[in-house]
DNA sequence: TAATGTTACTCTGCATTACAGAGTAGATCA
DNA sequence: TGATCTACTCTGTAATGCAGAGTAACATTA
């Protein structure tokens, strides 16, 4: 058993679009669908699918607002989502800077 | 346009099993199927599929030896594979603002 | 030395994931 | 008030991920 064997990379977070969404939300705190779409440069359907996956994992929460003006949903990381992201970073650091 | 928008994460490398394979090969230089299997703890079929994908991308090359004893294949990163990995690390660092 | 096991893969099929584009509901605009 | 736009959502398809069965070559044990 050597140093890398135990290192698992969270498969929810370790995916191109979702890693970027998570990093963006960590940096921004919260964002709208449009913010994310502009930033990620993906199609609507694709963004929706990734967001749904993050929500299903309990990593992201939504807040839909209606009433005043156009309805708008904001997305932000949950506490578990933040921890998962931190753990993910730790795993990456350990995995990628290792000397065998 | 902010700091993260341009950052793309190589989808060949940004996948749990393949990131670990690449990191392992970078550190080890070369490895056999069994080395990788032991290290990654995945099924044979799954490992084979990931290896094939890395080979198809031109990131990994194989060297099959027959004749003396049991035939054995060794896997190692190609030069383009090494560059791709370095670029991938750079992208991750910029995206995640990591200090390694 | 025949039978049994082991290693080192490869192949196949199914389940899950990723993605694009069409669809929809509620504003806002001319 | 009809057209447009924004902010999503839904659906179908292509691509990916994965497990387990299959195979060929050698090693071991009876």
PDB file of N, CA and C (backbone and C1' of nucleotides) in Angstrom, chain B residues 11-12 18 53, chain C residues 14-19, chain D residues 13-17:
ATOM      1  N   UNK B  11     -10.384  17.142 -20.823  1.00  0.00           N
ATOM      2  CA  UNK B  11     -11.355  16.125 -20.400  1.00  0.00           C
ATOM      3  C   UNK B  11     -10.814  14.699 -20.450  1.00  0.00           C
ATOM      4  N   UNK B  12      -9.706  14.516 -21.115  1.00  0.00           N
ATOM      5  CA  UNK B  12      -9.058  13.196 -21.076  1.00  0.00           C
ATOM      6  C   UNK B  12      -8.437  12.994 -19.692  1.00  0.00           C
ATOM      7  N   UNK B  18      -8.293   8.387 -14.642  1.00  0.00           N
ATOM      8  CA  UNK B  18      -7.208   8.803 -15.532  1.00  0.00           C
ATOM      9  C   UNK B  18      -6.261   9.830 -14.917  1.00  0.00           C
ATOM     10  N   UNK B  53      -8.115   4.741 -23.758  1.00  0.00           N
ATOM     11  CA  UNK B  53      -8.457   6.125 -24.027  1.00  0.00           C
ATOM     12  C   UNK B  53      -7.219   7.027 -24.004  1.00  0.00           C
TER      13      UNK B  53
ATOM     14  P    DC C  14     -27.220  -6.032 -23.036  1.00  0.00           P
ATOM     15  O5'  DC C  14     -27.509  -5.245 -21.679  1.00  0.00           O
ATOM     16  C5'  DC C  14     -26.974  -5.721 -20.456  1.00  0.00           C
ATOM     17  C4'  DC C  14     -26.514  -4.548 -19.617  1.00  0.00           C
ATOM     18  C3'  DC C  14     -27.562  -3.423 -19.499  1.00  0.00           C
ATOM     19  O3'  DC C  14     -27.693  -3.150 -18.113  1.00  0.00           O
ATOM     20  C1'  DC C  14     -25.451  -2.533 -20.022  1.00  0.00           C
ATOM     21  P    DA C  15     -28.966  -2.352 -17.610  1.00  0.00           P
ATOM     22  O5'  DA C  15     -28.275  -1.172 -16.792  1.00  0.00           O
ATOM     23  C5'  DA C  15     -27.218  -1.466 -15.900  1.00  0.00           C
ATOM     24  C4'  DA C  15     -26.520  -0.163 -15.563  1.00  0.00           C
ATOM     25  C3'  DA C  15     -27.481   0.990 -15.252  1.00  0.00           C
ATOM     26  O3'  DA C  15     -26.968   1.639 -14.100  1.00  0.00           O
ATOM     27  C1'  DA C  15     -25.988   1.625 -16.971  1.00  0.00           C
ATOM     28  P    DT C  16     -27.772   2.828 -13.406  1.00  0.00           P
ATOM     29  O5'  DT C  16     -26.855   4.099 -13.721  1.00  0.00           O
ATOM     30  C5'  DT C  16     -25.445   3.989 -13.543  1.00  0.00           C
ATOM     31  C4'  DT C  16     -24.752   5.102 -14.280  1.00  0.00           C
ATOM     32  C3'  DT C  16     -25.330   6.497 -13.996  1.00  0.00           C
ATOM     33  O3'  DT C  16     -24.252   7.215 -13.400  1.00  0.00           O
ATOM     34  C1'  DT C  16     -24.859   6.202 -16.306  1.00  0.00           C
ATOM     35  P    DT C  17     -24.346   8.743 -12.994  1.00  0.00           P
ATOM     36  O5'  DT C  17     -23.837   9.452 -14.343  1.00  0.00           O
ATOM     37  C5'  DT C  17     -22.566   9.089 -14.854  1.00  0.00           C
ATOM     38  C4'  DT C  17     -22.223   9.967 -16.040  1.00  0.00           C
ATOM     39  C3'  DT C  17     -22.536  11.448 -15.847  1.00  0.00           C
ATOM     40  O3'  DT C  17     -21.317  12.127 -16.125  1.00  0.00           O
ATOM     41  C1'  DT C  17     -23.405  10.675 -17.904  1.00  0.00           C
ATOM     42  P    DA C  18     -21.209  13.700 -16.175  1.00  0.00           P
ATOM     43  O5'  DA C  18     -21.450  13.938 -17.728  1.00  0.00           O
ATOM     44  C5'  DA C  18     -20.491  13.484 -18.670  1.00  0.00           C
ATOM     45  C4'  DA C  18     -20.769  14.118 -20.017  1.00  0.00           C
ATOM     46  C3'  DA C  18     -20.977  15.629 -19.958  1.00  0.00           C
ATOM     47  O3'  DA C  18     -20.180  16.188 -21.001  1.00  0.00           O
ATOM     48  C1'  DA C  18     -22.848  14.572 -21.002  1.00  0.00           C
ATOM     49  P    DC C  19     -20.085  17.761 -21.233  1.00  0.00           P
ATOM     50  O5'  DC C  19     -21.221  18.030 -22.305  1.00  0.00           O
ATOM     51  C5'  DC C  19     -21.127  17.371 -23.583  1.00  0.00           C
ATOM     52  C4'  DC C  19     -22.417  17.506 -24.350  1.00  0.00           C
ATOM     53  C3'  DC C  19     -22.962  18.935 -24.415  1.00  0.00           C
ATOM     54  O3'  DC C  19     -22.606  19.494 -25.672  1.00  0.00           O
ATOM     55  C1'  DC C  19     -24.687  17.283 -24.193  1.00  0.00           C
TER      56       DC C  19
ATOM     57  P    DT D  13     -33.708   9.739 -30.450  1.00  0.00           P
ATOM     58  O5'  DT D  13     -32.120   9.942 -30.396  1.00  0.00           O
ATOM     59  C5'  DT D  13     -31.546  11.134 -30.907  1.00  0.00           C
ATOM     60  C4'  DT D  13     -30.121  11.239 -30.427  1.00  0.00           C
ATOM     61  C3'  DT D  13     -29.306   9.951 -30.607  1.00  0.00           C
ATOM     62  O3'  DT D  13     -28.053  10.342 -31.152  1.00  0.00           O
ATOM     63  C1'  DT D  13     -29.067  10.732 -28.425  1.00  0.00           C
ATOM     64  P    DA D  14     -27.226   9.295 -32.013  1.00  0.00           P
ATOM     65  O5'  DA D  14     -25.757   9.794 -31.679  1.00  0.00           O
ATOM     66  C5'  DA D  14     -25.534  11.157 -31.357  1.00  0.00           C
ATOM     67  C4'  DA D  14     -24.450  11.241 -30.313  1.00  0.00           C
ATOM     68  C3'  DA D  14     -23.338  10.213 -30.483  1.00  0.00           C
ATOM     69  O3'  DA D  14     -22.123  10.947 -30.370  1.00  0.00           O
ATOM     70  C1'  DA D  14     -24.177  10.118 -28.273  1.00  0.00           C
ATOM     71  P    DA D  15     -20.699  10.229 -30.538  1.00  0.00           P
ATOM     72  O5'  DA D  15     -20.179  10.151 -29.038  1.00  0.00           O
ATOM     73  C5'  DA D  15     -20.124  11.336 -28.258  1.00  0.00           C
ATOM     74  C4'  DA D  15     -19.776  10.983 -26.843  1.00  0.00           C
ATOM     75  C3'  DA D  15     -18.536  10.093 -26.708  1.00  0.00           C
ATOM     76  O3'  DA D  15     -17.685  10.764 -25.778  1.00  0.00           O
ATOM     77  C1'  DA D  15     -20.349   9.202 -25.442  1.00  0.00           C
ATOM     78  P    DT D  16     -16.300  10.146 -25.328  1.00  0.00           P
ATOM     79  O5'  DT D  16     -16.703   9.490 -23.933  1.00  0.00           O
ATOM     80  C5'  DT D  16     -17.343  10.298 -22.954  1.00  0.00           C
ATOM     81  C4'  DT D  16     -17.619   9.461 -21.714  1.00  0.00           C
ATOM     82  C3'  DT D  16     -16.430   8.623 -21.254  1.00  0.00           C
ATOM     83  O3'  DT D  16     -16.128   9.076 -19.940  1.00  0.00           O
ATOM     84  C1'  DT D  16     -18.436   7.348 -21.293  1.00  0.00           C
ATOM     85  P    DG D  17     -15.074   8.347 -19.020  1.00  0.00           P
ATOM     86  O5'  DG D  17     -16.015   7.264 -18.327  1.00  0.00           O
ATOM     87  C5'  DG D  17     -17.057   7.680 -17.453  1.00  0.00           C
ATOM     88  C4'  DG D  17     -17.526   6.488 -16.647  1.00  0.00           C
ATOM     89  C3'  DG D  17     -16.385   5.681 -16.020  1.00  0.00           C
ATOM     90  O3'  DG D  17     -16.739   5.441 -14.653  1.00  0.00           O
ATOM     91  C1'  DG D  17     -17.753   4.277 -17.384  1.00  0.00           C
TER      92       DG D  17
END
